[in-house]
Structures are given as C-alpha cells and as structure tokens.
Amino acid sequence: MSETKTEGIETSEKDVGSTTLIDSLETLNVLIDRVKKAQEIYSTFNQEQVDAIFKAAAIAANRARIPLAKMAVEETGMGIVEDKVIKNHFASEYIYNKHKNAKTCGIISEDKANGIKVFAEPVGVIAGIIPTTNPTSTAIFKALIALKTRNAVIFSPHPKAKKSTVAAAKIVLDAAIKAGAPADIIGWIDVPSLELTNLLMTHKDIATILATGGPRMVKAAYSSGKPALGVGAGNTPAIIDETADIKMAVSSILMSKTFDNGVVCSSEQSIIIVKDVYDEVVKELKFRGAYILNEQEKEKIAKIIIIKGNLNAAVVGQSAYKIACMAGVEVPLDAKVLAGEVSEISLEEEFAQEKLSPVIAIYKAGSFEDALDKAYRLVELGGAGHTSVLYTDERKQTRINAFGSKLRTGRILINTPSSQGAIGDLYNFKLEPSLTLGCGSWGGNAVSENVGIKHLLNYKTVAERRENMLWFRVPSEIYFKRGVTDLALRELRGKKRAFIVTDRFLFNSGIIHNITKVLEEININYQIFFDVKPDPTISTINEALAIIRTYEPDLIIAFGGGSPIDAAKMIWLMYEHPETDFKDIEMRFMDIRKRICKIPKLGNKVQLVAIPTTSGTGSEVTPFAVVTDDETHVKYPIADYALTPNMAIIDPDFVDSMPKSLCAASGIDALTHAIEAYVSTFATNFTNPPALEAVKLLFKYLPRSYAKGKEDPVAKEKVHYASTLAGMAFANAFLGLCHSAAHKLGATFDLSHGISNALFINQVIRYNATDRPGKQAVFPQYKFPNAKAKYGQIADELNLGGKDDDEKVNLLISAITELKRSIQIPLSIKDVGISEKDFYDKLDKLAEQSFDDQCTGANPVYPLICDIKNIFIKAYNGEV
C-alpha cells in the first residue's frame, strides 16, 4: 500500500490481487469481482446498519468539502474553488437530509387493506461515470445514493480529474468501512481509459450505469446493453418578460451563470428578453457586472468557444476575463460574464449553443409568444429535455402554463437561477436534490427527472389476493302488491310534470287511465308518448326527446313491458346528458367499475318510475337497456347503474291479461335470468336468495299462469314477483352464455328474446356443469369452478332428488325441458322454422358475436368460440 498526501487529503492505492493500481483489463476484472462480493454481503444489511453507514459517509464527505474542491480546481484547471465547495457541501448534506429517513431495505411500504407490500432490493454493482467538470461532487453524490440503496459502485473518473475523483471516493469508502460496510463496497479505476471504461460498462456483473459526462460518453453508456441512467446536454434558455422583476432576474442569472464559472450543465446559455424591457435589462446586466460585447468582440469570442462544431474544452470553466484574453478581447478584470447580442438560432451561431463557461447569448423577442418560440428552438437545438427558465410575474399563471406546455425540458424553472435551481431542494424544496439530471427521451435519457435513490432500487410487489368490493343496487323504492299503483304514485306528490312512456296497445286499451287518474288527483300534469314499438329505436327516442325538451318534466313514468321501460331509460339519459354517444356507452367492459366510457349520474333533472306490464324482463329494477339504430339495424345493449330507475311499482293487476305466448316467452326469460345469475361468477350471498326464490316461484306458478291466465290471479302475481326478483339478482350478478347466444340468435332470425333463451338454456347448463372447465372464468371472488354444485342446489330447492351433483344436473335439465313443454315452447332451433342452410351459413358469425357479448364475461366457464359453435349446433338439433 502506497500513500500520498495532497491538500490535506490522504489518498491510497489499494491492493487488488497482486497489483496496486486498477490500470488494466485484468486488474479491473479482479476489482469488479471483489466489489460484487462486497455488494452481496452489503445487500443483507438491515435499514439501521445502512443508515449508519450512509450518515458516516455523508459526514466524512462534508468535512472534506474544501480540500476536495481545491484538489478538483488544481487538477482540472476548471471552475472556482469556493463554488465547488458549495457543490461538495450540497452533495453530502442535502442528499443526506433528503434520504436519511427513506426506507430502502425490506418492506418499504404496505397497504394492509388492499394486500400490497413492496420490498426494496438493490440493483447490484453500479458503474459510475464521473465528468471532469464536477469530479468530486458527482462522485460524492453517486457514492452516497449507492450506499443508501445497498448497492456497490465502481467509478470511472475522467482522465483529467482522476486524482480528485479517487480522493472523493476514498473518503466516502473509508468512512463507510469504519461504520461497518464491506471493504470493497466502493471501487475505482486508477488509470482511466476509454478501453477500461467500456469494459466497466459492459461487464456482466455490472447491473446499471450512472453516466455523467459528454454526449459521446452518455451515448456509449446507453449503447452498452446495460440499464443506464444518463444526462443530456443542456442549452438552458431564460426568458425575461415585461412583467418580471428585472433586478431579481438579472441578479439570479448572473449568480447562476458565474457559479463555478458556468460548468454546471443546467446553467443559462441564453437570455431572451421581451422588447418592451430589452434596454432596461441590458442596462441592468451592465450595471451588475456583465460585459456586453460589441460586434467585433463577439465574433472573436465566437471563434474560440466553438471550434469545428464542438465546444472548445479550453474555455470550459474559465473566467470571463481569461476567455476574453484567449480571444484577444480586452474586458475589465471583474467582468462576470461575456454577453453577445445575437438573433440567429442555428448550429452556425456559436452563441446559440451550450458553452459551459461565463459566456451567454442575448436575444430580443418581439413578444412573449416570440420569446416562447425562441426558447423552444434553443432547447431543440441542443438542450432538449434539460432545463428552461422563465422570469415573470408569478401571478401570470397563464404565461407560466404556456411556458410549461411548450418547452420540452424536464425542469421548468420559474424565477429561479438555473444552476442552483435545477439541482433541487434549494429554490423549491419539493424538487428532488440531485447532481444527475435526467432529460427523458427528448435528451436520449431513460428518465426525465432528477435521479435519486428510487432509481437504484428493484421493487418487489407482493400482491395478496383481494376480492373486489361488491354491491347490491336496486331502485331505492320498490312497491309491490295488487293495486299498489295508486298508493305508490301518491308518493310522488309535489312533482310538477310527468312524461309517460308507453306503447300504443296500452294507450288504446285504456289501461293507462290507472296512471293518469292518480296524477290528476295529486295535481301532476302529464304528457303521454305512446309510440314505442318492440325493440325501441334511436329515431323513437329522438321523437320523444323533441317533446320532452320542450315540456321539461321532473318525472318520467315508464309503463309497459321491456321495450317502453328501455325506451324511457334512454330518453332519461339523453334528456339529462344529450352529449351521450351510444357507440361509447355500449362498449363492452370487463368490470363495470373500470369501463372506459361511463354514464354520468342521472336524476338531477328527472326521476324515473318503472311500472312493468309483463313478467319477464325485470327491466324495472335493472341497469340495462337495449336500443336499436334503425338505420344500421345495430342493437346497442347499454349497461350502467346510472340507468337503474328510482322507483319500481310491481302491480300484478297489469299482467292478468297477458297473451299466453307472451306469458310463456317472458316467463322462461325470467327463469334464465334467475338460473344464470345464480351460477354467475359475480353471484353473491345477496344475489343468490332472490335468484333461488325466483326459480322456485316460476317452476311452481308459470305453468298455472300459462294455463289459466287471469283465472289464477295467485299464479299471475307470483310469476310477476319472480320476474322482479330475477331482475334484482341479475342486475347485480349479471348473466351468462345463454343470454349471449340468445341475443345474437334473436337479432339474426327475429326471434323473441324469451324463446331464444329457452332454446339455449339446457345446452349451456350442460356446458357449465363441470368441475374441470377448459377455461375458468376470471374474477377474484370466483375461487374455483362451482357451477355444477350450484345447479345441484337449484335441483335441491326444487326437490328434484338425485344422489350427486351430476344426477341433479340431469334432473334439472329434464325439469326445464318439461317446463318448456308445459308452456308449449319449442325444444330446438330447428323447431322454430330456421332452415339448416340459413343456420349454418350464419353459424360462425353467431358464435363469434356471442363470444363478444357483454354477458359472456360472467359465465362460470370462459368459452372458446369453438365451444359456443358446438352449443349452437346442439341447440339447433335439440341435443343436450
């Protein structure tokens, strides 16, 4: 071990194997191996150990801030000792203060309610590329954030700054070791070269690269095949508009630009002054110590700052006076900056480029908008992603927002000296303190923010299984019993105008009088829209809207079967939210809470009351509606809880005279609602009871209701209630593949929805009744396939018998078949008159459309399209 002593700093050359210097590929490989082993040990340290090491290292670096600054200036010939002292101080104190309480070991965050834990792990061995402009402060910064995150770091210094960089690294290392860190947790290349730097960056045991340096070095880091965090070039423009505090703006810019003789990459390179205050700003610049170059002087300076398109290294970090002397320009010894007035923004204009010295360009802007444009062009010319500054009245938020929107820089500073402001935590305490300033994709970097400890950690997220929050949503008021309509409507006393939506049959039959007479008695005016036809169309909705927008009701009453109630829901929606696009809200969703397009809350203008006159759809208590585009003949199934009526009135008096065919079709529709809701992946303890009760009521009373009609009022009443109960169940549990297939078959061949459901229910039950589905449906609360067992539970409720679930499923299917026979429903698609050729011509399209139907997602078995095709074929032939 040999030792030297420079400026009060002890430096040493460590033994690595049989060598003393890291100056070859062989010795570097040995070093990387040793550092890797040290990091593996360090990765096992706990937070308390890491924090003690981090603090000790920060203290040691802070205490050496002055001798390290002296060494850096002495070695590189760049910058100002006193300013480098500040940078060293910042790199130790501010970085420590920012991260001292941060968790970087083990569990760093936990959300017990949602079952999320995040573990932090180190990335491994970091390659730290150090620039000649900031050889000690950058090394301190990178060493400290590596130590805080349980990483190791190996530095590749700039050849012109190797002594000072190594000295800074050794000070941090010695303090870390003394505090308990492994001996080789920090390493460095003693004799840096391009070859060794490339080996370091591409070595298999290097986990990531922290690259600070020139554009070519940063590009090499990103081209190494390793994850890299680098910085881009800075060409910071500073706008001074006519509302700015000019004294503050000029003083801030001069303070920033002269800091360490302008070597900070975020320092201002151009001042853009709005013409209204141009002369005043130039006068203030002169007064504060800037030297305004004349045309000849400017040309001389231009020739030495940029040579053959590249920044002249000889001017970097030199004083304004020294640079002027180099150019043969006579300026006062105390000149702070050399300012050249220019107009061109291009690579041919030397003053428009990054200068890393106390040389700055001055532009006159015709307006604030012109200043924005000039700033944008300067950034794009050579500083994309880095930093930009605006000096303005802080109350001018419109201007601040315009500046922030237009400039493509990672740091957009307002009324702030950019050298000190961009590094964070000085002029804005919420801006991350850092000496590595990412420039994002604009500057060819991985990140666009100030690099910190979060970028040097791998995060392991432990996600425990959690079920989604569920609900049971139905109308806030549901009234039921024969004759209930009169009393229920009187609850609406105080409303002014009602818009009644019904169909022509109900209007012509006079049954609507049961509604209107009560409204008259409680002084509610009304209009009746009775042009709703089966499968309501958009044109029908628009006709109603033309009336309702003039009438301005505060109440909509839907009276009829599913079509008038669906139409009323659409009228309600379009009246309150005319901007709604059906194509948006009909979009299929995986989770209704996460859908892309949502319907806003309804009820601000109008309350919706639904009174069903059929026993099947359950629409009076559901969030579903279907509307047809009568030009394209496309049906839009809409599902959103905003469409749930405010009140439902379930009055059996209105269903006594239902035709037998409607009784059968709607009744079997209600049965499929109940069965599919019961086995749905979304089924819950809240949806199961109404579903089961609906099944039992329908099996017992639907045949009686069909056979005797109004002569059996009890049966009519029970079936009517069963329809609503099934609606309540599937409104919250959703449906399944039977409804998916029925939607498409019915639309293609003009079959009633109830009959279509009846044609598929047996085949779908058979398909779902397995404990080994090809694909299980995905929903967190659906833990394992249970459809077969639940079908068995339905059979038990119906007292069908059966020794096991397989037998119970067979008995349930047989019972459904007998029920269909009893109400004269066809048992196959063939039986409804669809030809075999027509069916098979459309089969592929039917299967694909059924797969994409909204109901398919809640089916307990997630079907393949070929499975659905097979179900269609079996349903066509009546096979189970």
mmCIF file of N, CA, C and O in Angstrom, residues 589-625:
data_model
loop_
_atom_site.group_PDB
_atom_site.id
_atom_site.type_symbol
_atom_site.label_atom_id
_atom_site.label_comp_id
_atom_site.label_asym_id
_atom_site.label_seq_id
_atom_site.Cartn_x
_atom_site.Cartn_y
_atom_site.Cartn_z
ATOM 1 N N PHE A 589 -67.363 -4.045 -21.510
ATOM 2 C CA PHE A 589 -66.431 -3.826 -20.406
ATOM 3 C C PHE A 589 -66.119 -5.143 -19.724
ATOM 4 O O PHE A 589 -66.902 -6.098 -19.789
ATOM 5 N N MET A 590 -64.949 -5.214 -19.069
ATOM 6 C CA MET A 590 -64.609 -6.369 -18.234
ATOM 7 C C MET A 590 -65.125 -6.177 -16.820
ATOM 8 O O MET A 590 -65.533 -7.117 -16.163
ATOM 9 N N ASP A 591 -65.041 -4.947 -16.335
ATOM 10 C CA ASP A 591 -65.510 -4.609 -14.991
ATOM 11 C C ASP A 591 -66.277 -3.305 -15.113
ATOM 12 O O ASP A 591 -65.722 -2.302 -15.570
ATOM 13 N N ILE A 592 -67.530 -3.307 -14.716
ATOM 14 C CA ILE A 592 -68.387 -2.138 -14.913
ATOM 15 C C ILE A 592 -67.839 -0.909 -14.193
ATOM 16 O O ILE A 592 -68.098 0.221 -14.577
ATOM 17 N N ARG A 593 -67.019 -1.128 -13.153
ATOM 18 C CA ARG A 593 -66.447 -0.002 -12.424
ATOM 19 C C ARG A 593 -65.250 0.601 -13.135
ATOM 20 O O ARG A 593 -64.809 1.697 -12.804
ATOM 21 N N LYS A 594 -64.691 -0.128 -14.098
ATOM 22 C CA LYS A 594 -63.456 0.311 -14.749
ATOM 23 C C LYS A 594 -63.650 0.578 -16.235
ATOM 24 O O LYS A 594 -62.673 0.760 -16.953
ATOM 25 N N ARG A 595 -64.883 0.609 -16.649
ATOM 26 C CA ARG A 595 -65.167 0.790 -18.078
ATOM 27 C C ARG A 595 -64.624 2.123 -18.568
ATOM 28 O O ARG A 595 -64.495 3.092 -17.814
ATOM 29 N N ILE A 596 -64.322 2.177 -19.852
ATOM 30 C CA ILE A 596 -63.719 3.382 -20.424
ATOM 31 C C ILE A 596 -64.719 4.530 -20.445
ATOM 32 O O ILE A 596 -64.404 5.656 -20.060
ATOM 33 N N CYS A 597 -65.925 4.247 -20.915
ATOM 34 C CA CYS A 597 -66.947 5.293 -21.040
ATOM 35 C C CYS A 597 -68.065 5.027 -20.031
ATOM 36 O O CYS A 597 -68.705 3.979 -20.072
ATOM 37 N N LYS A 598 -68.277 5.967 -19.154
ATOM 38 C CA LYS A 598 -69.303 5.822 -18.121
ATOM 39 C C LYS A 598 -70.438 6.800 -18.368
ATOM 40 O O LYS A 598 -70.258 7.866 -18.967
ATOM 41 N N ILE A 599 -71.615 6.428 -17.876
ATOM 42 C CA ILE A 599 -72.757 7.328 -17.923
ATOM 43 C C ILE A 599 -72.751 8.171 -16.652
ATOM 44 O O ILE A 599 -72.665 7.618 -15.549
ATOM 45 N N PRO A 600 -72.826 9.478 -16.776
ATOM 46 C CA PRO A 600 -72.876 10.310 -15.562
ATOM 47 C C PRO A 600 -74.133 10.006 -14.748
ATOM 48 O O PRO A 600 -75.092 9.413 -15.239
ATOM 49 N N LYS A 601 -74.109 10.411 -13.512
ATOM 50 C CA LYS A 601 -75.248 10.177 -12.620
ATOM 51 C C LYS A 601 -76.498 10.835 -13.179
ATOM 52 O O LYS A 601 -76.471 11.965 -13.659
ATOM 53 N N LEU A 602 -77.605 10.091 -13.118
ATOM 54 C CA LEU A 602 -78.887 10.615 -13.584
ATOM 55 C C LEU A 602 -79.770 10.960 -12.382
ATOM 56 O O LEU A 602 -79.533 10.510 -11.273
ATOM 57 N N GLY A 603 -80.786 11.762 -12.634
ATOM 58 C CA GLY A 603 -81.732 12.118 -11.594
ATOM 59 C C GLY A 603 -81.646 13.558 -11.148
ATOM 60 O O GLY A 603 -82.403 13.989 -10.278
ATOM 61 N N ASN A 604 -80.729 14.327 -11.740
ATOM 62 C CA ASN A 604 -80.626 15.732 -11.355
ATOM 63 C C ASN A 604 -81.818 16.542 -11.851
ATOM 64 O O ASN A 604 -82.265 17.479 -11.203
ATOM 65 N N LYS A 605 -82.335 16.164 -13.034
ATOM 66 C CA LYS A 605 -83.488 16.864 -13.592
ATOM 67 C C LYS A 605 -84.785 16.092 -13.367
ATOM 68 O O LYS A 605 -85.837 16.684 -13.099
ATOM 69 N N VAL A 606 -84.695 14.781 -13.538
ATOM 70 C CA VAL A 606 -85.894 13.956 -13.627
ATOM 71 C C VAL A 606 -85.722 12.687 -12.809
ATOM 72 O O VAL A 606 -84.620 12.131 -12.746
ATOM 73 N N GLN A 607 -86.806 12.220 -12.202
ATOM 74 C CA GLN A 607 -86.851 10.920 -11.552
ATOM 75 C C GLN A 607 -87.554 9.932 -12.483
ATOM 76 O O GLN A 607 -88.506 10.301 -13.184
ATOM 77 N N LEU A 608 -87.079 8.678 -12.492
ATOM 78 C CA LEU A 608 -87.680 7.666 -13.349
ATOM 79 C C LEU A 608 -88.439 6.642 -12.510
ATOM 80 O O LEU A 608 -87.880 6.051 -11.582
ATOM 81 N N VAL A 609 -89.711 6.415 -12.864
ATOM 82 C CA VAL A 609 -90.548 5.406 -12.236
ATOM 83 C C VAL A 609 -90.878 4.356 -13.291
ATOM 84 O O VAL A 609 -91.304 4.690 -14.406
ATOM 85 N N ALA A 610 -90.656 3.084 -12.966
ATOM 86 C CA ALA A 610 -90.921 1.998 -13.912
ATOM 87 C C ALA A 610 -92.057 1.119 -13.397
ATOM 88 O O ALA A 610 -92.027 0.652 -12.258
ATOM 89 N N ILE A 611 -93.058 0.901 -14.273
ATOM 90 C CA ILE A 611 -94.204 0.056 -13.920
ATOM 91 C C ILE A 611 -94.323 -1.022 -14.994
ATOM 92 O O ILE A 611 -94.795 -0.755 -16.106
ATOM 93 N N PRO A 612 -93.898 -2.254 -14.720
ATOM 94 C CA PRO A 612 -93.933 -3.297 -15.740
ATOM 95 C C PRO A 612 -95.334 -3.864 -15.942
ATOM 96 O O PRO A 612 -96.100 -4.019 -14.987
ATOM 97 N N THR A 613 -95.643 -4.173 -17.194
ATOM 98 C CA THR A 613 -96.928 -4.811 -17.508
ATOM 99 C C THR A 613 -96.724 -6.205 -18.098
ATOM 100 O O THR A 613 -97.676 -6.808 -18.606
ATOM 101 N N THR A 614 -95.473 -6.680 -18.058
ATOM 102 C CA THR A 614 -95.163 -8.061 -18.435
ATOM 103 C C THR A 614 -94.301 -8.654 -17.334
ATOM 104 O O THR A 614 -93.725 -7.931 -16.507
ATOM 105 N N SER A 615 -94.200 -9.975 -17.340
ATOM 106 C CA SER A 615 -93.469 -10.660 -16.271
ATOM 107 C C SER A 615 -92.294 -11.422 -16.874
ATOM 108 O O SER A 615 -92.398 -12.611 -17.158
ATOM 109 N N GLY A 616 -91.186 -10.694 -17.107
ATOM 110 C CA GLY A 616 -90.054 -11.391 -17.701
ATOM 111 C C GLY A 616 -88.759 -10.607 -17.719
ATOM 112 O O GLY A 616 -87.734 -11.093 -17.272
ATOM 113 N N THR A 617 -88.778 -9.371 -18.198
ATOM 114 C CA THR A 617 -87.511 -8.669 -18.421
ATOM 115 C C THR A 617 -86.847 -8.243 -17.126
ATOM 116 O O THR A 617 -85.628 -8.176 -17.049
ATOM 117 N N GLY A 618 -87.636 -7.882 -16.115
ATOM 118 C CA GLY A 618 -87.063 -7.349 -14.880
ATOM 119 C C GLY A 618 -86.457 -5.979 -15.059
ATOM 120 O O GLY A 618 -85.774 -5.465 -14.166
ATOM 121 N N SER A 619 -86.703 -5.338 -16.206
ATOM 122 C CA SER A 619 -86.063 -4.063 -16.521
ATOM 123 C C SER A 619 -86.365 -2.976 -15.501
ATOM 124 O O SER A 619 -85.606 -2.031 -15.330
ATOM 125 N N GLU A 620 -87.502 -3.146 -14.792
ATOM 126 C CA GLU A 620 -87.888 -2.121 -13.809
ATOM 127 C C GLU A 620 -86.906 -2.003 -12.649
ATOM 128 O O GLU A 620 -86.905 -0.993 -11.929
ATOM 129 N N VAL A 621 -86.031 -3.025 -12.466
ATOM 130 C CA VAL A 621 -85.087 -2.980 -11.344
ATOM 131 C C VAL A 621 -83.638 -3.160 -11.804
ATOM 132 O O VAL A 621 -82.751 -3.319 -10.982
ATOM 133 N N THR A 622 -83.398 -3.125 -13.113
ATOM 134 C CA THR A 622 -82.053 -3.395 -13.620
ATOM 135 C C THR A 622 -81.410 -2.146 -14.212
ATOM 136 O O THR A 622 -82.101 -1.179 -14.555
ATOM 137 N N PRO A 623 -80.090 -2.199 -14.390
ATOM 138 C CA PRO A 623 -79.372 -1.089 -15.012
ATOM 139 C C PRO A 623 -79.173 -1.287 -16.505
ATOM 140 O O PRO A 623 -78.262 -0.718 -17.088
ATOM 141 N N PHE A 624 -80.011 -2.137 -17.118
ATOM 142 C CA PHE A 624 -79.806 -2.499 -18.518
ATOM 143 C C PHE A 624 -80.900 -1.923 -19.403
ATOM 144 O O PHE A 624 -82.047 -1.763 -18.980
ATOM 145 N N ALA A 625 -80.515 -1.651 -20.649
ATOM 146 C CA ALA A 625 -81.474 -1.222 -21.658
ATOM 147 C C ALA A 625 -80.889 -1.564 -23.022
ATOM 148 O O ALA A 625 -79.676 -1.665 -23.178
#
